[in-house]
mmCIF file of C-alpha atoms in Angstrom:
data_model
loop_
_atom_site.group_PDB
_atom_site.id
_atom_site.type_symbol
_atom_site.label_atom_id
_atom_site.label_comp_id
_atom_site.label_asym_id
_atom_site.label_seq_id
_atom_site.Cartn_x
_atom_site.Cartn_y
_atom_site.Cartn_z
ATOM 1 C CA MET S 1 -15.644 -14.656 -8.706
ATOM 2 C CA LYS S 2 -13.461 -12.341 -6.630
ATOM 3 C CA LYS S 3 -10.687 -10.494 -8.446
ATOM 4 C CA ILE S 4 -7.123 -11.131 -7.305
ATOM 5 C CA GLY S 5 -4.258 -8.704 -7.724
ATOM 6 C CA ILE S 6 -0.575 -8.485 -6.940
ATOM 7 C CA SER S 7 1.846 -5.706 -6.070
ATOM 8 C CA CYS S 8 4.224 -6.015 -9.000
ATOM 9 C CA ARG S 9 7.070 -3.522 -8.608
ATOM 10 C CA ALA S 10 9.737 -6.228 -8.403
ATOM 11 C CA LEU S 11 8.475 -7.825 -11.610
ATOM 12 C CA LEU S 12 8.559 -4.559 -13.554
ATOM 13 C CA VAL S 13 12.054 -3.770 -12.302
ATOM 14 C CA GLN S 14 13.411 -7.230 -13.165
ATOM 15 C CA TYR S 15 11.611 -7.931 -16.440
ATOM 16 C CA GLY S 16 10.540 -4.518 -17.710
ATOM 17 C CA ILE S 17 7.023 -3.180 -18.116
ATOM 18 C CA ASP S 18 5.828 -5.330 -21.012
ATOM 19 C CA ARG S 19 7.157 -8.691 -19.892
ATOM 20 C CA GLY S 20 6.440 -8.009 -16.232
ATOM 21 C CA LEU S 21 2.772 -7.298 -16.882
ATOM 22 C CA GLU S 22 2.544 -10.267 -19.251
ATOM 23 C CA ILE S 23 3.798 -12.561 -16.460
ATOM 24 C CA VAL S 24 1.140 -11.160 -14.115
ATOM 25 C CA LYS S 25 -1.596 -11.874 -16.646
ATOM 26 C CA GLU S 26 -0.267 -15.322 -17.570
ATOM 27 C CA SER S 27 -0.167 -16.179 -13.851
ATOM 28 C CA GLY S 28 -3.918 -15.692 -13.503
ATOM 29 C CA PHE S 29 -4.131 -12.300 -11.810
ATOM 30 C CA ASP S 30 -6.892 -9.848 -12.661
ATOM 31 C CA ALA S 31 -5.268 -6.660 -11.389
ATOM 32 C CA VAL S 32 -2.002 -5.006 -10.383
ATOM 33 C CA ASP S 33 -0.805 -2.603 -7.724
ATOM 34 C CA ILE S 34 1.894 -0.457 -9.338
ATOM 35 C CA GLY S 35 4.637 0.444 -6.853
ATOM 36 C CA LEU S 36 6.000 3.863 -7.769
ATOM 37 C CA GLY S 37 9.016 3.654 -5.477
ATOM 38 C CA GLY S 38 11.196 1.586 -7.794
ATOM 39 C CA TYR S 39 12.382 4.476 -9.947
ATOM 40 C CA PRO S 40 15.827 5.959 -9.155
ATOM 41 C CA LEU S 41 15.536 9.697 -8.753
ATOM 42 C CA ASP S 42 18.775 10.559 -10.514
ATOM 43 C CA LYS S 43 18.107 8.785 -13.828
ATOM 44 C CA GLY S 44 14.615 7.265 -13.686
ATOM 45 C CA VAL S 45 11.334 8.517 -15.111
ATOM 46 C CA TYR S 46 10.810 10.882 -12.154
ATOM 47 C CA SER S 47 13.789 12.891 -13.397
ATOM 48 C CA LYS S 48 12.604 13.081 -17.020
ATOM 49 C CA SER S 49 10.753 15.776 -18.926
ATOM 50 C CA GLU S 50 6.997 16.234 -18.754
ATOM 51 C CA ASP S 51 6.503 14.544 -22.126
ATOM 52 C CA GLU S 52 8.695 11.593 -21.182
ATOM 53 C CA PHE S 53 6.915 11.190 -17.841
ATOM 54 C CA VAL S 54 3.485 11.169 -19.469
ATOM 55 C CA SER S 55 4.598 8.833 -22.265
ATOM 56 C CA TYR S 56 6.120 6.351 -19.827
ATOM 57 C CA PHE S 57 3.007 5.902 -17.700
ATOM 58 C CA THR S 58 0.686 6.095 -20.689
ATOM 59 C CA ALA S 59 2.549 3.166 -22.241
ATOM 60 C CA MET S 60 2.244 1.229 -18.988
ATOM 61 C CA ARG S 61 -1.506 1.862 -18.824
ATOM 62 C CA GLU S 62 -1.976 0.885 -22.461
ATOM 63 C CA LYS S 63 -0.022 -2.339 -21.958
ATOM 64 C CA ALA S 64 -2.169 -3.266 -18.953
ATOM 65 C CA GLU S 65 -5.332 -2.458 -20.920
ATOM 66 C CA SER S 66 -4.197 -4.608 -23.849
ATOM 67 C CA LEU S 67 -3.809 -7.544 -21.463
ATOM 68 C CA GLY S 68 -7.121 -6.933 -19.698
ATOM 69 C CA LEU S 69 -5.326 -6.125 -16.431
ATOM 70 C CA GLU S 70 -6.910 -3.620 -14.069
ATOM 71 C CA ILE S 71 -4.577 -1.135 -12.390
ATOM 72 C CA SER S 72 -6.560 -1.166 -9.182
ATOM 73 C CA GLN S 73 -4.171 0.900 -7.055
ATOM 74 C CA THR S 74 -0.719 2.420 -6.847
ATOM 75 C CA HIS S 75 1.740 2.796 -3.991
ATOM 76 C CA GLY S 76 3.576 6.076 -3.514
ATOM 77 C CA ARG S 77 7.261 6.256 -2.763
ATOM 78 C CA THR S 78 6.441 6.025 0.996
ATOM 79 C CA GLY S 79 8.623 8.988 1.943
ATOM 80 C CA THR S 80 6.893 11.123 4.569
ATOM 81 C CA TYR S 81 7.790 14.100 6.715
ATOM 82 C CA TRP S 82 10.863 14.019 8.953
ATOM 83 C CA PRO S 83 11.401 16.258 11.986
ATOM 84 C CA GLU S 84 13.487 19.388 11.453
ATOM 85 C CA ASP S 85 14.362 18.540 7.848
ATOM 86 C CA GLU S 86 12.549 20.923 5.538
ATOM 87 C CA ALA S 87 14.703 19.990 2.545
ATOM 88 C CA HIS S 88 13.570 16.375 2.888
ATOM 89 C CA ASN S 89 9.948 17.404 3.404
ATOM 90 C CA GLU S 90 10.025 19.579 0.282
ATOM 91 C CA GLU S 91 11.275 16.561 -1.681
ATOM 92 C CA VAL S 92 8.420 14.494 -0.227
ATOM 93 C CA ARG S 93 5.965 17.081 -1.531
ATOM 94 C CA ARG S 94 7.555 17.083 -4.992
ATOM 95 C CA LEU S 95 7.503 13.300 -5.248
ATOM 96 C CA THR S 96 3.984 12.947 -3.883
ATOM 97 C CA GLU S 97 2.623 15.277 -6.539
ATOM 98 C CA LEU S 98 4.378 13.128 -9.152
ATOM 99 C CA ASP S 99 2.987 9.954 -7.538
ATOM 100 C CA LEU S 100 -0.553 11.291 -7.804
ATOM 101 C CA LYS S 101 0.026 12.495 -11.349
ATOM 102 C CA ALA S 102 1.429 9.105 -12.396
ATOM 103 C CA SER S 103 -1.534 7.386 -10.740
ATOM 104 C CA SER S 104 -3.920 9.554 -12.748
ATOM 105 C CA ILE S 105 -2.171 8.735 -16.023
ATOM 106 C CA LEU S 106 -2.321 5.038 -15.132
ATOM 107 C CA GLY S 107 -6.048 5.275 -14.480
ATOM 108 C CA SER S 108 -5.641 4.166 -10.872
ATOM 109 C CA PRO S 109 -8.455 5.316 -8.581
ATOM 110 C CA CYS S 110 -6.140 5.696 -5.579
ATOM 111 C CA CYS S 111 -2.555 5.909 -4.377
ATOM 112 C CA VAL S 112 -1.333 4.616 -1.007
ATOM 113 C CA ILE S 113 0.568 7.267 0.953
ATOM 114 C CA HIS S 114 2.054 6.448 4.356
ATOM 115 C CA PHE S 115 1.582 8.329 7.592
ATOM 116 C CA PRO S 116 4.574 10.016 9.271
ATOM 117 C CA ASN S 117 6.346 7.100 10.916
ATOM 118 C CA SER S 118 7.110 6.935 14.635
ATOM 119 C CA SER S 119 10.478 5.373 13.799
ATOM 120 C CA ARG S 120 11.526 8.846 12.655
ATOM 121 C CA TRP S 121 9.567 10.922 15.147
ATOM 122 C CA ASP S 122 10.293 8.993 18.355
ATOM 123 C CA LYS S 123 7.653 9.174 21.102
ATOM 124 C CA GLN S 124 6.064 12.545 20.416
ATOM 125 C CA PRO S 125 2.923 13.784 22.214
ATOM 126 C CA PRO S 126 -0.288 12.923 20.364
ATOM 127 C CA ASP S 127 -0.991 16.539 19.423
ATOM 128 C CA VAL S 128 2.406 16.789 17.710
ATOM 129 C CA MET S 129 1.877 13.649 15.622
ATOM 130 C CA ARG S 130 -1.643 14.698 14.674
ATOM 131 C CA LYS S 131 -0.434 18.129 13.573
ATOM 132 C CA VAL S 132 2.486 16.778 11.536
ATOM 133 C CA SER S 133 0.269 14.253 9.800
ATOM 134 C CA SER S 134 -2.590 16.658 9.206
ATOM 135 C CA ASP S 135 -0.266 19.344 7.824
ATOM 136 C CA MET S 136 1.309 16.801 5.467
ATOM 137 C CA PHE S 137 -1.932 15.367 4.089
ATOM 138 C CA ASP S 138 -3.519 18.828 3.815
ATOM 139 C CA THR S 139 -0.653 19.722 1.476
ATOM 140 C CA PHE S 140 -1.341 16.661 -0.681
ATOM 141 C CA ILE S 141 -5.132 17.092 -0.969
ATOM 142 C CA PRO S 142 -5.107 19.763 -3.726
ATOM 143 C CA TRP S 143 -3.044 17.442 -5.949
ATOM 144 C CA ALA S 144 -5.373 14.512 -5.231
ATOM 145 C CA GLU S 145 -8.312 16.680 -6.262
ATOM 146 C CA GLU S 146 -6.520 18.032 -9.328
ATOM 147 C CA TYR S 147 -5.578 14.579 -10.605
ATOM 148 C CA LYS S 148 -8.773 12.930 -9.320
ATOM 149 C CA VAL S 149 -6.880 10.214 -7.432
ATOM 150 C CA LYS S 150 -7.844 9.245 -3.890
ATOM 151 C CA ILE S 151 -5.213 9.284 -1.148
ATOM 152 C CA ALA S 152 -5.337 5.840 0.458
ATOM 153 C CA LEU S 153 -4.398 5.816 4.134
ATOM 154 C CA GLU S 154 -2.791 2.480 5.010
ATOM 155 C CA THR S 155 -3.044 0.760 8.384
ATOM 156 C CA PHE S 156 0.272 0.819 10.206
ATOM 157 C CA GLY S 157 2.038 -1.607 12.509
ATOM 158 C CA ALA S 158 5.128 -1.540 14.679
ATOM 159 C CA ALA S 159 7.819 1.130 14.720
ATOM 160 C CA ARG S 160 11.437 0.792 15.794
ATOM 161 C CA ILE S 161 13.108 3.344 18.025
ATOM 162 C CA LYS S 162 16.710 2.831 19.174
ATOM 163 C CA GLY S 163 16.410 -0.877 18.501
ATOM 164 C CA ALA S 164 13.158 -1.330 20.418
ATOM 165 C CA ARG S 165 9.814 -2.197 18.810
ATOM 166 C CA ILE S 166 6.848 -0.043 19.755
ATOM 167 C CA ARG S 167 3.370 0.508 18.343
ATOM 168 C CA ASP S 168 3.419 3.099 15.617
ATOM 169 C CA PHE S 169 1.270 6.072 16.570
ATOM 170 C CA PHE S 170 -1.088 5.642 13.604
ATOM 171 C CA ALA S 171 -1.434 1.891 14.124
ATOM 172 C CA ASP S 172 -4.048 2.832 16.713
ATOM 173 C CA PRO S 173 -7.401 2.683 14.888
ATOM 174 C CA THR S 174 -8.623 5.729 16.818
ATOM 175 C CA GLU S 175 -5.721 7.825 15.530
ATOM 176 C CA PHE S 176 -6.080 6.363 12.046
ATOM 177 C CA LYS S 177 -9.732 7.382 11.940
ATOM 178 C CA TRP S 178 -8.930 10.801 13.419
ATOM 179 C CA GLN S 179 -6.643 11.565 10.491
ATOM 180 C CA TYR S 180 -9.095 10.166 7.946
ATOM 181 C CA ASP S 181 -12.003 12.153 9.356
ATOM 182 C CA HIS S 182 -9.929 15.361 9.377
ATOM 183 C CA MET S 183 -9.108 15.151 5.666
ATOM 184 C CA ASN S 184 -11.477 17.685 4.121
ATOM 185 C CA THR S 185 -11.889 16.018 0.739
ATOM 186 C CA THR S 186 -13.794 13.267 -1.000
ATOM 187 C CA TYR S 187 -10.531 12.108 -2.568
ATOM 188 C CA LYS S 188 -9.618 9.781 0.267
ATOM 189 C CA THR S 189 -10.010 6.096 1.017
ATOM 190 C CA MET S 190 -8.601 3.352 3.256
ATOM 191 C CA CYS S 191 -6.205 0.478 2.664
ATOM 192 C CA VAL S 192 -6.031 -2.356 5.187
ATOM 193 C CA ASP S 193 -2.575 -3.902 5.349
ATOM 194 C CA THR S 194 -3.067 -7.209 7.157
ATOM 195 C CA GLY S 195 0.644 -7.705 7.821
ATOM 196 C CA HIS S 196 1.112 -4.285 9.417
ATOM 197 C CA THR S 197 -1.929 -4.701 11.626
ATOM 198 C CA HIS S 198 -1.073 -8.257 12.676
ATOM 199 C CA GLU S 199 2.529 -7.273 13.436
ATOM 200 C CA ALA S 200 1.271 -4.774 16.013
ATOM 201 C CA GLU S 201 -1.202 -7.031 17.839
ATOM 202 C CA SER S 202 1.241 -7.461 20.712
ATOM 203 C CA PHE S 203 0.841 -3.705 21.298
ATOM 204 C CA TRP S 204 -2.931 -3.993 21.735
ATOM 205 C CA VAL S 205 -3.766 -3.231 18.123
ATOM 206 C CA PRO S 206 -6.905 -5.136 17.041
ATOM 207 C CA PRO S 207 -6.319 -8.160 14.784
ATOM 208 C CA PRO S 208 -6.921 -7.620 11.046
ATOM 209 C CA GLU S 209 -10.496 -8.930 11.124
ATOM 210 C CA ASP S 210 -11.433 -6.501 13.919
ATOM 211 C CA MET S 211 -9.596 -3.626 12.251
ATOM 212 C CA ILE S 212 -11.609 -4.246 9.086
ATOM 213 C CA ARG S 213 -14.880 -4.032 11.019
ATOM 214 C CA ILE S 214 -13.759 -0.903 12.901
ATOM 215 C CA LEU S 215 -12.836 0.946 9.691
ATOM 216 C CA GLY S 216 -15.803 -0.396 7.763
ATOM 217 C CA SER S 217 -17.011 0.420 4.291
ATOM 218 C CA ASP S 218 -14.458 3.196 3.665
ATOM 219 C CA ILE S 219 -11.960 0.405 2.914
ATOM 220 C CA SER S 220 -11.602 0.129 -0.863
ATOM 221 C CA ILE S 221 -8.203 -1.539 -1.338
ATOM 222 C CA LEU S 222 -6.108 -4.172 0.398
ATOM 223 C CA HIS S 223 -2.514 -5.192 1.045
ATOM 224 C CA LEU S 224 -2.899 -8.856 1.976
ATOM 225 C CA HIS S 225 0.070 -10.805 3.335
ATOM 226 C CA ASP S 226 0.977 -12.923 6.344
ATOM 227 C CA ASN S 227 3.510 -12.964 9.181
ATOM 228 C CA ASN S 228 4.022 -14.500 12.611
ATOM 229 C CA SER S 229 2.985 -11.303 14.445
ATOM 230 C CA HIS S 230 6.577 -10.169 15.082
ATOM 231 C CA TRP S 231 7.966 -8.858 11.773
ATOM 232 C CA ASP S 232 6.464 -7.439 8.597
ATOM 233 C CA ASP S 233 7.537 -10.436 6.509
ATOM 234 C CA HIS S 234 5.093 -10.170 3.561
ATOM 235 C CA LEU S 235 4.571 -13.922 3.444
ATOM 236 C CA LEU S 236 2.062 -15.861 1.410
ATOM 237 C CA PRO S 237 -1.189 -16.407 3.336
ATOM 238 C CA CYS S 238 -1.072 -19.497 5.573
ATOM 239 C CA GLN S 239 2.703 -19.187 6.039
ATOM 240 C CA GLY S 240 2.129 -17.092 9.167
ATOM 241 C CA ASN S 241 -0.612 -17.130 11.783
ATOM 242 C CA ILE S 242 -3.235 -14.601 10.656
ATOM 243 C CA ASN S 243 -6.763 -15.987 11.004
ATOM 244 C CA TRP S 244 -7.622 -15.755 7.320
ATOM 245 C CA PRO S 245 -11.167 -17.164 7.359
ATOM 246 C CA ALA S 246 -11.990 -14.504 9.976
ATOM 247 C CA VAL S 247 -10.455 -11.817 7.725
ATOM 248 C CA PHE S 248 -12.620 -12.953 4.808
ATOM 249 C CA ASP S 249 -15.709 -13.012 7.034
ATOM 250 C CA ALA S 250 -14.983 -9.435 8.094
ATOM 251 C CA LEU S 251 -14.559 -8.293 4.489
ATOM 252 C CA ASP S 252 -17.903 -9.884 3.679
ATOM 253 C CA ASP S 253 -19.469 -8.156 6.687
ATOM 254 C CA ILE S 254 -18.444 -4.681 5.474
ATOM 255 C CA GLY S 255 -19.592 -5.446 1.931
ATOM 256 C CA TYR S 256 -16.110 -5.349 0.386
ATOM 257 C CA THR S 257 -16.277 -5.842 -3.391
ATOM 258 C CA GLY S 258 -12.816 -4.653 -4.465
ATOM 259 C CA VAL S 259 -9.717 -6.495 -5.599
ATOM 260 C CA TYR S 260 -8.071 -8.963 -3.217
ATOM 261 C CA ASN S 261 -4.599 -7.555 -3.718
ATOM 262 C CA PHE S 262 -1.526 -9.333 -2.322
ATOM 263 C CA GLU S 263 1.653 -7.483 -1.357
ATOM 264 C CA LEU S 264 4.232 -10.250 -1.160
ATOM 265 C CA ALA S 265 7.988 -10.356 -0.626
ATOM 266 C CA MET S 266 9.555 -11.213 -3.979
ATOM 267 C CA ARG S 267 13.129 -12.018 -3.067
ATOM 268 C CA PHE S 268 13.477 -14.920 -5.502
ATOM 269 C CA GLY S 269 16.102 -13.693 -7.949
ATOM 270 C CA CYS S 270 16.143 -15.669 -11.176
ATOM 271 C CA MET S 271 13.179 -17.725 -9.907
ATOM 272 C CA LEU S 272 10.863 -14.718 -9.587
ATOM 273 C CA GLU S 273 8.751 -15.587 -12.621
ATOM 274 C CA GLU S 274 8.272 -19.131 -11.358
ATOM 275 C CA PHE S 275 7.236 -17.828 -7.945
ATOM 276 C CA VAL S 276 4.627 -15.483 -9.424
ATOM 277 C CA ARG S 277 3.172 -18.268 -11.552
ATOM 278 C CA PHE S 278 2.910 -20.472 -8.463
ATOM 279 C CA ALA S 279 1.467 -17.586 -6.423
ATOM 280 C CA GLY S 280 -1.255 -17.008 -8.997
ATOM 281 C CA LYS S 281 -2.523 -20.585 -8.635
ATOM 282 C CA TYR S 282 -2.044 -20.613 -4.879
ATOM 283 C CA LEU S 283 -3.867 -17.324 -4.289
ATOM 284 C CA ARG S 284 -6.746 -18.169 -6.608
ATOM 285 C CA ALA S 285 -7.366 -21.360 -4.611
ATOM 286 C CA PHE S 286 -6.948 -19.424 -1.349
ATOM 287 C CA VAL S 287 -9.422 -16.676 -2.276
ATOM 288 C CA ASP S 288 -11.935 -19.087 -3.774
ATOM 289 C CA GLY S 289 -11.614 -21.092 -0.537
ATOM 290 C CA HIS S 290 -12.595 -18.034 1.548
ATOM 291 C CA GLY S 291 -9.206 -17.774 3.194
ATOM 292 C CA SER S 292 -8.495 -21.477 3.353
ATOM 293 C CA LEU S 293 -6.671 -24.060 1.219
ATOM 294 C CA LYS S 294 -8.677 -26.968 2.565
ATOM 295 C CA LYS S 295 -10.684 -28.945 0.018
#
């Protein structure tokens, strides 16, 4: 049986570590994606002492282990380099090292780190975007190797510049693979985000099933969610128009054996626990049905 996982930052923020992870387990999930971006920098764990930092994430790992939950992946704070803002970029470096360190303490094999986003960089020449991205990831590689956590490059989608939607530079699979191939380390992997990829199809980005086949067996983690190809809505599968049976066929074709992790919008307030319990049943039926809810 395929393992199912859920990105659970909202649960941990709303219910705390112990109860949040208990809800995940009670809802039928096998694994979690720990989002590291939910911690305020002025008073959260990222501002604490070394001992407090280690104790916090050790307790989280031990709680997950006690429940039999796999921490299959983490998601970094998503901050990446900005043009002409070295103070911001230095903060990105500081936080990324902490993201990779936290991931190591949690026992996660990888941490998703975003590319520099075209929404910040506007329409730069390809050589500029490649250099910015390569310089940034080259800085992160020594920490990935030190903490033995793979940097997971995530497929991108649309960007927004002055109110207009465009294809993000690294949504192009050729540019995605260029960056991946130019990372001189074994501590790297790929994350396919179906919503990002589908959102950019109108800009001649291949649909998720084709993107999976293009990237191939280097894919080890997933962000699965749906949309209507216009916005990154993070909907439950079958609420948008992704061709899910084709996605599952493609994952089978590349020999994917990892967790089927879902990155869903969780804007449900006091009904969040009820939503997660429903989602656990829904997604188990969906995965067992090979991307379909038909009997």
